[in-house]
Coordinates of C-alpha atoms in Angstrom, one line a residue:
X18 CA 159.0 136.5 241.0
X19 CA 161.5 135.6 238.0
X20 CA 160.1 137.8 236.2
X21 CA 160.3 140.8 238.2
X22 CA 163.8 139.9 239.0
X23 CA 164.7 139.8 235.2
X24 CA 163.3 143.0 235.1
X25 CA 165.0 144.8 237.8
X26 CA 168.1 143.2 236.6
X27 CA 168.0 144.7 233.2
X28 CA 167.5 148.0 234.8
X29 CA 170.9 147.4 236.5
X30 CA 172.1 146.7 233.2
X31 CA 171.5 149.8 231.3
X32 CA 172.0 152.1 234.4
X33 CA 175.6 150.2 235.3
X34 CA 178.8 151.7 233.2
X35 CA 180.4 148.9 230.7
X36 CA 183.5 149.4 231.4
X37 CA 184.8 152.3 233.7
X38 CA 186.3 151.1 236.2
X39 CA 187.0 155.2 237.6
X40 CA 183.8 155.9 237.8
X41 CA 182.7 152.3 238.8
X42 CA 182.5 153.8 243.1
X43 CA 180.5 157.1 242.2
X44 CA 178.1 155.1 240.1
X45 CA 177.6 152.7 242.8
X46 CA 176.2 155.4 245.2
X47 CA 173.4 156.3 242.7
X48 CA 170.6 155.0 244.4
X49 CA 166.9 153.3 242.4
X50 CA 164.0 154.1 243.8
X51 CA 161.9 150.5 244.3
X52 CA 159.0 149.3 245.9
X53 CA 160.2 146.3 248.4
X54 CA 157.3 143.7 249.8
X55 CA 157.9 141.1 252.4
X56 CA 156.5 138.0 252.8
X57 CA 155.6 139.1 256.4
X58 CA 156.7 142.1 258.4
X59 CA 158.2 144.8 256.9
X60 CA 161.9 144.9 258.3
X61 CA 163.4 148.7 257.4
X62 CA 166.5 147.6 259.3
X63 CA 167.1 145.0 256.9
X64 CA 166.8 147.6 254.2
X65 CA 169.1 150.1 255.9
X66 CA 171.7 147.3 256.2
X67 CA 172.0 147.2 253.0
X68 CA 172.5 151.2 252.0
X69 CA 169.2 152.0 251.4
X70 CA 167.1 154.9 252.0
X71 CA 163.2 154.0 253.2
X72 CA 161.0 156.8 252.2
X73 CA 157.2 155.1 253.1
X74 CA 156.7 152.3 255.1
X75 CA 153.0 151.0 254.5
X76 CA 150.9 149.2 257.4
X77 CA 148.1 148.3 255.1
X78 CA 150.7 145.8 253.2
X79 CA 153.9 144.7 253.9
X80 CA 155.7 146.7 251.7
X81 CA 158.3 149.8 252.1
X82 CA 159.4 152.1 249.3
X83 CA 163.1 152.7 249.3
X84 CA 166.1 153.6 247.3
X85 CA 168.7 151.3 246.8
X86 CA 172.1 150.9 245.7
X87 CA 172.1 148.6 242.5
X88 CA 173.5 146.0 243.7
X89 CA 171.6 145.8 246.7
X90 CA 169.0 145.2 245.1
X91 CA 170.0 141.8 243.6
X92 CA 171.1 140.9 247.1
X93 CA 167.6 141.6 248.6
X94 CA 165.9 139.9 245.9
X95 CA 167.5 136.2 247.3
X96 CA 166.5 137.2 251.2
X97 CA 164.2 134.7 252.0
X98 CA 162.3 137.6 253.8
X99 CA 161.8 139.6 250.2
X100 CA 158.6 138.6 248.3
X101 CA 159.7 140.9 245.6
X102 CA 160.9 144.1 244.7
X103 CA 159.4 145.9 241.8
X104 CA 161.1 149.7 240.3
X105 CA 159.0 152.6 241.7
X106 CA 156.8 153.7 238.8
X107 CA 155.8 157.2 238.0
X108 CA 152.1 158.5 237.2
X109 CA 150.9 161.9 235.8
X110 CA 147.7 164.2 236.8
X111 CA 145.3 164.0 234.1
X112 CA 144.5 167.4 232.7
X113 CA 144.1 169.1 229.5
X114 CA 142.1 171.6 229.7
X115 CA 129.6 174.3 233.8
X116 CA 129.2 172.2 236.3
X117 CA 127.0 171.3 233.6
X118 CA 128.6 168.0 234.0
X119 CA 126.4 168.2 237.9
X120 CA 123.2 168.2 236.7
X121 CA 124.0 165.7 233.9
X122 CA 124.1 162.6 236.7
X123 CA 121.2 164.3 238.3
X124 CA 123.3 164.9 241.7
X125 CA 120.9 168.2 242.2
X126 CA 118.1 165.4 242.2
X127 CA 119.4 163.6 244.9
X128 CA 120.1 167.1 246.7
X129 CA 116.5 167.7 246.3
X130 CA 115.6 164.7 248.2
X131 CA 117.7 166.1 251.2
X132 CA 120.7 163.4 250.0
X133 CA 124.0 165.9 250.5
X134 CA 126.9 162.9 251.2
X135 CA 126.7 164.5 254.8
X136 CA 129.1 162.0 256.6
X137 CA 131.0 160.6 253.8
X138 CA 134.5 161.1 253.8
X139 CA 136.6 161.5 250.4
X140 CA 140.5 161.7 250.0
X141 CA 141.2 163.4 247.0
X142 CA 144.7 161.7 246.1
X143 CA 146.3 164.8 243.8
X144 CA 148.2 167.8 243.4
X145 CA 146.3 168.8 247.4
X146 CA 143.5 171.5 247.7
X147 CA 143.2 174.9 248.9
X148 CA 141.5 174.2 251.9
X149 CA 141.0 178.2 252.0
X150 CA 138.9 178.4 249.1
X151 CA 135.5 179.5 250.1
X152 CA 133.1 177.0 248.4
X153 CA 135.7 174.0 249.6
X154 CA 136.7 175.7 253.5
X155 CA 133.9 174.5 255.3
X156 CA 134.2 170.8 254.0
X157 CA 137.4 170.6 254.5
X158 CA 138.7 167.9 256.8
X159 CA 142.4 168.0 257.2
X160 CA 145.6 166.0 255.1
X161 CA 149.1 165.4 254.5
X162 CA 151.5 166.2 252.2
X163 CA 153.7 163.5 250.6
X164 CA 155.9 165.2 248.5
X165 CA 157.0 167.8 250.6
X166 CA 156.6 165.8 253.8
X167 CA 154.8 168.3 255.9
X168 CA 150.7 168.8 257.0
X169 CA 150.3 171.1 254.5
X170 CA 148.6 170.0 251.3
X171 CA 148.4 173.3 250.0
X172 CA 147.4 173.0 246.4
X173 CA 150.5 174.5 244.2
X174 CA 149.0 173.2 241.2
X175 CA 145.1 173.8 240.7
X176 CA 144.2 170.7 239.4
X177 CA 143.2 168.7 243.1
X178 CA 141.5 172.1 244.1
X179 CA 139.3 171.5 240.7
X180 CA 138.7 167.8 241.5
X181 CA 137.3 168.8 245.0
X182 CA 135.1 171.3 243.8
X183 CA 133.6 168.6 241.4
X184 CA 133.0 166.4 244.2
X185 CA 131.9 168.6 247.5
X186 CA 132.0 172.6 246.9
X187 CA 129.1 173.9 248.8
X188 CA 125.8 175.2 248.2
X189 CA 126.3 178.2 249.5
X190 CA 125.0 180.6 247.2
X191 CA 128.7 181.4 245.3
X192 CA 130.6 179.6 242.8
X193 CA 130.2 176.5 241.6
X194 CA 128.0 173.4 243.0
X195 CA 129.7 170.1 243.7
X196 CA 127.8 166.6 243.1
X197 CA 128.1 165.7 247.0
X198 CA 128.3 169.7 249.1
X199 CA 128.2 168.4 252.9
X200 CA 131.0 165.6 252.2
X201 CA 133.8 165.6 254.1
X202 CA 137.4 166.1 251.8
X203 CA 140.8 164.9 252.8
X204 CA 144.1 166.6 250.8
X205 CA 146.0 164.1 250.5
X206 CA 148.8 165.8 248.3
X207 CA 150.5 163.3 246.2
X208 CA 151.7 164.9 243.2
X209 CA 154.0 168.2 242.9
X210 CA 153.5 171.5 241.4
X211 CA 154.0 170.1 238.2
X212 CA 151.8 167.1 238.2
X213 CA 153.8 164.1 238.4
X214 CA 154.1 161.4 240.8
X215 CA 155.4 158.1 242.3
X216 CA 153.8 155.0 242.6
X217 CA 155.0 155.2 246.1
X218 CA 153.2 158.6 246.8
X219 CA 150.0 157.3 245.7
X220 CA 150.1 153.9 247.5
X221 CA 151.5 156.3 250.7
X222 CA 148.2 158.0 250.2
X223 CA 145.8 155.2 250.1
X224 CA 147.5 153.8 253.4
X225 CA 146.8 157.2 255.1
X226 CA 143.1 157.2 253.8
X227 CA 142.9 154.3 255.2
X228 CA 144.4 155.0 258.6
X229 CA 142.0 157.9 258.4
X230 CA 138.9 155.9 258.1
X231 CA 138.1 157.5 254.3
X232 CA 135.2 156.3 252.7
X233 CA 136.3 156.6 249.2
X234 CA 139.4 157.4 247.2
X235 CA 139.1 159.6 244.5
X236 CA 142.3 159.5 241.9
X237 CA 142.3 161.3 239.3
X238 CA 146.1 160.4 238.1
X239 CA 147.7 157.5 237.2
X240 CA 150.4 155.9 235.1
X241 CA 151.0 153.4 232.1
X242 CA 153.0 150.5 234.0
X243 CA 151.3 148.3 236.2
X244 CA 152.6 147.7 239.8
X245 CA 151.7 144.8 242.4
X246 CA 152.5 146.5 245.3
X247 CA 150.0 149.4 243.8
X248 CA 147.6 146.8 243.0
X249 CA 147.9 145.3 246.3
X250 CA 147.0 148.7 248.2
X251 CA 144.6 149.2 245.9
X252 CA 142.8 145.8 246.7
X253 CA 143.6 145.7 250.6
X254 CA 141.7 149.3 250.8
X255 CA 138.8 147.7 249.0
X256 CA 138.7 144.7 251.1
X257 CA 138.4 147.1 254.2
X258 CA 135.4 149.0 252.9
X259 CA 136.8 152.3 250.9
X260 CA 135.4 152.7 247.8
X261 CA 138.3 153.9 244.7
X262 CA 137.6 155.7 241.8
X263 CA 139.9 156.0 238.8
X264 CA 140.2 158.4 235.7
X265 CA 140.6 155.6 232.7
X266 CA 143.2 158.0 230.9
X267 CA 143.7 160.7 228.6
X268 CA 145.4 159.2 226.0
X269 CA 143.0 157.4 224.1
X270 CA 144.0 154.3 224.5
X271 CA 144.1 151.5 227.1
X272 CA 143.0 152.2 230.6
X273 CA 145.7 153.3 232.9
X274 CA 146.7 152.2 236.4
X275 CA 145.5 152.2 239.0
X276 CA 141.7 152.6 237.1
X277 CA 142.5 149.5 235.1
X278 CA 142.5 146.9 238.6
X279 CA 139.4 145.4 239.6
X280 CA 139.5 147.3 242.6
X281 CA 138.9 150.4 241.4
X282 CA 136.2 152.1 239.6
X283 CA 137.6 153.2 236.3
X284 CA 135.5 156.3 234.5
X285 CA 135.6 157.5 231.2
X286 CA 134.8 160.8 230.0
X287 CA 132.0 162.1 227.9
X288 CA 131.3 165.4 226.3
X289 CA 127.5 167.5 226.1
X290 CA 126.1 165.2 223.7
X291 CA 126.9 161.9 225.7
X292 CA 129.5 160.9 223.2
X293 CA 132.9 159.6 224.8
X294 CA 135.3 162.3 223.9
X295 CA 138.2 161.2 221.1
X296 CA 140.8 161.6 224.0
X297 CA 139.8 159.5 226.6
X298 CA 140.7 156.2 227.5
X299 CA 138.2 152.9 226.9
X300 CA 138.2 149.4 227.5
X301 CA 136.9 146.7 229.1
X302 CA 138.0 147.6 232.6
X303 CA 136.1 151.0 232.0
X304 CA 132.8 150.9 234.5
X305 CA 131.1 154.3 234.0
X306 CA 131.1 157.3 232.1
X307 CA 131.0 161.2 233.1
X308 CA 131.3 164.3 232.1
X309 CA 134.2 165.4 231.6
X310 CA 134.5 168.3 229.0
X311 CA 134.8 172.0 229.3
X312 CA 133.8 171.3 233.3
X313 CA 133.5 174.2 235.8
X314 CA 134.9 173.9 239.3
X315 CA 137.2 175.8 241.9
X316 CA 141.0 176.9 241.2
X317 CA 143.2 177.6 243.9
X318 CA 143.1 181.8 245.2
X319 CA 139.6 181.5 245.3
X320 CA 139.0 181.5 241.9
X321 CA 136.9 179.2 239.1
X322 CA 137.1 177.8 235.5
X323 CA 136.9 175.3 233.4
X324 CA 139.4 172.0 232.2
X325 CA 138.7 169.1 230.3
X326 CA 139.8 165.2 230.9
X327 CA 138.8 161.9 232.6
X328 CA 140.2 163.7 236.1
X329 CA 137.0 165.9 235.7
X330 CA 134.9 163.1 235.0
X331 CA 136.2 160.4 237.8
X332 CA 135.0 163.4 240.4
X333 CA 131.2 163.3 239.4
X334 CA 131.5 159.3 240.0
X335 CA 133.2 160.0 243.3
X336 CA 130.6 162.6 244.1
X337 CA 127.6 160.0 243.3
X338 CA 129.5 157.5 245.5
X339 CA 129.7 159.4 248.1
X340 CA 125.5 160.6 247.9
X341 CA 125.0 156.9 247.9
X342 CA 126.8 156.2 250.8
X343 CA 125.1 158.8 252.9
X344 CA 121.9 156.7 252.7
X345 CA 120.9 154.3 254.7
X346 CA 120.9 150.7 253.3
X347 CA 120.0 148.8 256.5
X348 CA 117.3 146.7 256.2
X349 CA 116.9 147.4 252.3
X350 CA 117.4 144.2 249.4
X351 CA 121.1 146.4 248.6
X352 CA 122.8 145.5 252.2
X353 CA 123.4 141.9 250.7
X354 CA 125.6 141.1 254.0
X355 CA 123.1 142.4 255.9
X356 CA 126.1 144.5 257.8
X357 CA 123.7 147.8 257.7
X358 CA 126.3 149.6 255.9
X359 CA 127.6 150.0 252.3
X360 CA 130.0 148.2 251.2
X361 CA 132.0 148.7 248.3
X362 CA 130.7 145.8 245.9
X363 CA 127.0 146.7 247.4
X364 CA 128.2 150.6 245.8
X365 CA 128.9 148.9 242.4
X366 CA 126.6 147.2 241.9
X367 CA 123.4 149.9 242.9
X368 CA 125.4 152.2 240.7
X369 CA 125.6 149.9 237.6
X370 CA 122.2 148.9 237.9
X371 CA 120.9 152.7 237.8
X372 CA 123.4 153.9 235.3
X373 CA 122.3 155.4 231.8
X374 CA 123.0 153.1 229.1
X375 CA 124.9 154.7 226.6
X376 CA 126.6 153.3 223.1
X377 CA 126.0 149.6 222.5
X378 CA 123.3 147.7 224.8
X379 CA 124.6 147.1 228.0
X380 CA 127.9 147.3 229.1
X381 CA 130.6 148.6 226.5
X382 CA 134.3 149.5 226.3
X383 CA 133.4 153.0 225.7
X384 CA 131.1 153.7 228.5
X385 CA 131.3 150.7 230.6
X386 CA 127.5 150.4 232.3
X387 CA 126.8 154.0 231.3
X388 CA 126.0 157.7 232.3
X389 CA 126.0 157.4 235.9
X390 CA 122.9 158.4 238.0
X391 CA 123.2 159.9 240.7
X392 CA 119.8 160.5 241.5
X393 CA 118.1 157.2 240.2
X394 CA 121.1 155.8 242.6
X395 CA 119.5 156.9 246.0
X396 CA 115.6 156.6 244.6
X397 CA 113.6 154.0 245.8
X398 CA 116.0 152.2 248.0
X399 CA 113.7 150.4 250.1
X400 CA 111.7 148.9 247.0
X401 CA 112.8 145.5 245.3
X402 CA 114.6 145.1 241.9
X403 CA 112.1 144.8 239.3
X404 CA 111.6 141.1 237.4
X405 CA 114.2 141.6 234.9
X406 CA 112.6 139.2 232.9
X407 CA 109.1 140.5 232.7
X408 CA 109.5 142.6 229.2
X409 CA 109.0 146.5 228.6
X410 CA 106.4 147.2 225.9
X411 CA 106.6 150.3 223.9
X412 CA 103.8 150.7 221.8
X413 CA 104.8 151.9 218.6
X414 CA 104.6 155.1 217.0
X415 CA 101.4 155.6 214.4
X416 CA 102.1 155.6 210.9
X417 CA 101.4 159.5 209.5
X418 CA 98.8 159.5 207.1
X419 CA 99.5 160.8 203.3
X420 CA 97.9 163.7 203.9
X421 CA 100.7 164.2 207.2
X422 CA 103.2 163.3 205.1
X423 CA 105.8 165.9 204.7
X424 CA 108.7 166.5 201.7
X425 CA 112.1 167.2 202.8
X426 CA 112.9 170.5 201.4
X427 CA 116.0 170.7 199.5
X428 CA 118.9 173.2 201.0
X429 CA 121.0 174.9 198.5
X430 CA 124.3 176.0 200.7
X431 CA 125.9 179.1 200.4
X432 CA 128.7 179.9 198.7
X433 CA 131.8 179.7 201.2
X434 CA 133.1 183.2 202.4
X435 CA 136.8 184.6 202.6
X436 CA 137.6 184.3 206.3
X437 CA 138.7 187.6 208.5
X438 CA 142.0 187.5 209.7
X439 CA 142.6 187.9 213.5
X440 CA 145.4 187.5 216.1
X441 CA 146.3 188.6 219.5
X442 CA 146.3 192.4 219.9
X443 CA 146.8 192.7 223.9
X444 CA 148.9 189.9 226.2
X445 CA 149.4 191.6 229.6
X446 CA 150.5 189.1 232.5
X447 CA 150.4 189.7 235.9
X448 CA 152.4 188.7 239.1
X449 CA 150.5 187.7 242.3
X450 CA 151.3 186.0 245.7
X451 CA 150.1 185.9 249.1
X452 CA 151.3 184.2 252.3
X453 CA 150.0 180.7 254.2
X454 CA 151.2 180.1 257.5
X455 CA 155.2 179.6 256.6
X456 CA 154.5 179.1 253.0
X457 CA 155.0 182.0 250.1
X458 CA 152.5 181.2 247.2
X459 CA 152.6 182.8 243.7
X460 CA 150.8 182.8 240.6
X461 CA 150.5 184.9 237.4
X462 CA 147.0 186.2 236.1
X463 CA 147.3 186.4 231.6
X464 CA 145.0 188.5 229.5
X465 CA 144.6 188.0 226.2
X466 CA 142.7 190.1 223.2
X467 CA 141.8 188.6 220.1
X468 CA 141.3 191.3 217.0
X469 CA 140.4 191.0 213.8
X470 CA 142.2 193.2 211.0
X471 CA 140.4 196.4 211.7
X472 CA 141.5 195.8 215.5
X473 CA 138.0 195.7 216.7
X474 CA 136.9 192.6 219.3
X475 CA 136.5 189.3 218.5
X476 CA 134.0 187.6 220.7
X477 CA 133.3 183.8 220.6
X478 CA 137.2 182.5 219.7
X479 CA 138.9 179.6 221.6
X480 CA 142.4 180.9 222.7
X481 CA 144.8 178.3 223.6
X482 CA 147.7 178.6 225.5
X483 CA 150.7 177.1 228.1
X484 CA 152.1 177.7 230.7
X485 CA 156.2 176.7 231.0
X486 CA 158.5 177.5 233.7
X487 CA 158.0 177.1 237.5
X488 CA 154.7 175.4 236.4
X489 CA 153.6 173.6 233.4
X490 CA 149.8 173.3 231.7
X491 CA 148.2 174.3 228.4
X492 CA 144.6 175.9 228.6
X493 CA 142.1 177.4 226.6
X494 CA 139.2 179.5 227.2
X495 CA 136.4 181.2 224.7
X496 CA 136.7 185.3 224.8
X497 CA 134.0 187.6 225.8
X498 CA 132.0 189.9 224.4
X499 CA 134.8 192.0 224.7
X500 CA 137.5 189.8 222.6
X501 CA 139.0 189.3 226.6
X502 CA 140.0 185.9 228.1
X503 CA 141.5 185.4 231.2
X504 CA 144.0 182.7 232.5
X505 CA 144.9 182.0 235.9
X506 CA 148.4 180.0 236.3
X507 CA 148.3 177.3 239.3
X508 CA 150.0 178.3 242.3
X509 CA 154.2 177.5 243.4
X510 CA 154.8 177.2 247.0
X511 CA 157.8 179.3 247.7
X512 CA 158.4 180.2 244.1
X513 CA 161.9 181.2 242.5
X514 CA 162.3 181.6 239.1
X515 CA 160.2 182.1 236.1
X516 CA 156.8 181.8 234.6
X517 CA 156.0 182.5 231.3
X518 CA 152.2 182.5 229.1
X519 CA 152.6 181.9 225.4
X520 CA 149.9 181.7 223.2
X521 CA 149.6 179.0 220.6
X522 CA 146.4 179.2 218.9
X523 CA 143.5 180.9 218.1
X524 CA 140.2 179.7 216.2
X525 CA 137.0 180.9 215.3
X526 CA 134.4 180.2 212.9
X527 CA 134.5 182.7 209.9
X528 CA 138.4 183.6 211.3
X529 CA 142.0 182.9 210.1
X530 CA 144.4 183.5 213.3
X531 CA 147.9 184.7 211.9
X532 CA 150.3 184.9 214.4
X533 CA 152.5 187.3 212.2
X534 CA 150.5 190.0 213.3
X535 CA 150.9 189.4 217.1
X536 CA 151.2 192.6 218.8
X537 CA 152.7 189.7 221.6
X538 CA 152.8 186.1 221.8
X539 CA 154.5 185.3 224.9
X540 CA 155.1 187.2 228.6
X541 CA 157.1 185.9 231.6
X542 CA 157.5 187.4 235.5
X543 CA 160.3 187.0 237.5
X544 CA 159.5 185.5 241.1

């Protein structure tokens, strides 16, 4: 409680003026965005009293995010009704850039057995979905929006549309196939069309998931700071019987919030070989590992593609959640309460004990239990544990005889050869919108051709690029046979302004990429 005071005092302190008595009454109508909890009841009139703005007011805690005057907030602090108030924090999607990553857990086992996630609910806490989309359309279930305060959680990003996919797109014949196709999915839109978000957002989101009787959380976001008032939504959702799952992080390093509370299932990512790619997050909060390179899902406009990070591995856990959940675990040795119904510690611990050790025996930093396993999840659920202590005997491998014996042969490698120079030799962009109800959306559609110095096609060659402007993202994608690769911006609701493609790489085995010879590097459109 000290603590957090100290803290939001020196806030105060660097946002007050030293000495400026002129500008002392503008500063004091800046307002800071906090999180406020109450020992009991939430009291917004109390709040409002004192300048403030309340933006959420929770039900599943007794807390209400608001923006306050500065020195309100000191004033609040000492109301015997205040437990504490903590600043709002912020959190980013996690993005950088096929569903191979689907039949790695073995969720098209589990769909063989006639295990779908039919009646399993999943909020997808993100950037929202494109409940059009048709591979998502048919599970879609309805949602809010948070950041622009409306029932539409129109994606206007792409990156919650590619979470969904991962979890539920159909089996339908088109597209892509998600880990869990008949499970219900919520939009609950908490970050904009550039990616970010408040604390407040996402803890607004778990309380409607929760009001909304969700069965799991799915979050692929998340920020460095820790918050108790995220940690205590976080742990009341749990205690009423949603599962969450958390993407570990992006960065490398520790494991980000909310993944990193004990409430949440936090997931790191791994790449085709099972190895935990050099960018994501590890530690000793991580539980599981998934795929989570170069994955394949839905994009909003009814499109697909591929992107990269511990947001596209946190879905496949979500998706095997939610195919465990579908099951029936009355009467089995897994309903430990004997409730006849999963529970959220009864999920963990099936899925830990089916996972696919990877790295170090047992559980790691890196990969926490393992691979999960979808499919080795929902087998054999009425059966009891095996004896963990009765011992598995490999019998070893026979010795080759001499005669089987065989020598090495000894490589001599090639002398290196002088790499072909290459570089873009098309970049078209194109402008495209269409109308939703009362919104406008629009998106851009960039086409790149990689050459080499004769100006014939390059196939095979990894293109990156960003996008800057009314949205912000870098991508990369592998050209055709054709030296052609295609990139499809996320979508602005009710766009005004510019968005502009530049290219800032190319590589390819046997290739030099010199961007002197770019017949174009960079295209915008005017919306």
């Amino acid at each position: 409680m000290k603590n957090q005071r100290k803290t939001l005092l020196m806030i105060l302190m660097i946002m007050l003026p030293l000495a400026a008595p002129a500008g002392a009454a503008q500063e004091n109508k800046e307002k800071i965005p906090v999180l406020i909890n109450f020992k009991d009841k939430t009291d917004t009139e109390l709040i409002k009293a004192h300048g403030g703005n309340v933006k959420h007011e929770y039900n599943i805690i007794p807390a209400v995010a608001a923006e306050l005057p500065p020195q309100a907030i000191d004033a609040l602090s000492k109301n015997p009704q205040i437990a504490f108030i903590e600043p709002d924090g912020q959190a980013q999607i996690l993005a950088d850039q096929i569903p191979w990553g689907i039949a790695r857990i073995d969720a098209t086992g589990a769909q063989s057995i006639g295990i779908t996630g039919s009646g399993i609910r999943v909020a997808v806490l993100d950037t929202g979905i494109d409940y059009n989309h048709p591979d998502l359309k048919a599970n879609y279930l309805g949602g809010y929006d948070f950041v622009n305060a409306d029932n539409d959680p129109m994606d206007d990003h792409s990156h919650g549309t590619h979470v969904a996919g991962t979890v539920a797109a159909l089996s339908n014949g088109i597209g892509v196939l998600g880990a869990a196709p008949q499970a219900g999915l919520y939009a609950v839109k908490v970050a904009d069309s550039s990616g970010s978000c408040s604390y407040s957002n996402i803890i607004a989101g778990i309380n409607w998931a929760v009001n909304n009787n969700a069965n799991v959380i799915t979050m692929s976001l998340g920020g460095t700071s820790s918050s108790s008032t995220l940690q205590n939504a976080c742990n009341n959702a749990y205690s009423k019987g949603v599962v969450l799952v958390g993407a570990a992080g992006n960065s490398g390093g520790s494991v980000i919030y909310p993944a990193a509370y004990d409430s949440v299932i936090a997931v790191s990512a791994t790449d085709s070989t099972n190895t935990k790619t050099s960018w994501s997050c590890y530690g000793p909060q991580v539980e599981f590992a998934a795929p989570g390179a170069s994955i394949r899902s839905t994009l909003p406009g009814g499109l697909y593609g591929s992107m990269s990070g511990t947001s596209m591995a946190t879905p496949h856990v979500t998706g095997a959640v939610a195919l465990l959940m579908s099951t029936d675990v009355a009467g089995t040795v897994y309903d430990t309460n004997k409730n006849g119904k999963w529970d959220p510690a009864e999920v963990r611990s099936r899925l830990q004990s089916t996972a696919t050790d990877l790295g170090a025996t047992g559980r790691d930093d890196y990969y926490g239990y393992g691979l999960v396993n979808a499919y080795a999840a929902v087998s054999g659920l009425n059966s009891a544990p095996a004896d963990p202590t009765e011992p598995v005997v490999t019998p070893p491998e026979p010795s080759p005889t001499p005669e089987e014996t065989e020598t090495e042969p000894v490589v001599t490698p090639p002398e290196p050869s002088t790499p072909v120079v290459m570089y873009v030799g098309e970049l078209s962009l194109e402008q495209q919108s269409k109308v939703s109800g009362k919104n406008t959306f629009g998106w851009a559609v960039a086409t790149v051709k990689a050459v080499d110095a004769d100006g014939k096609a390059v196939a095979g060659a990894n293109v990156a690029g960003s996008w800057s402007g009314l949205t912000k993202a870098s991508v990369s994608g592998t050209t055709d046979a054709n030296g052609v690769v295609v990139f499809t911006s996320a979508q602005v609701k009710n766009p005004r302004g510019t968005l502009t493609f530049t290219v800032t790489g190319i590589t390819c085995d046997g290739y030099t990429y010199d961007p002197t010879q770019n017949v174009c590097s960079s295209k915008s459109v005017m919306f």
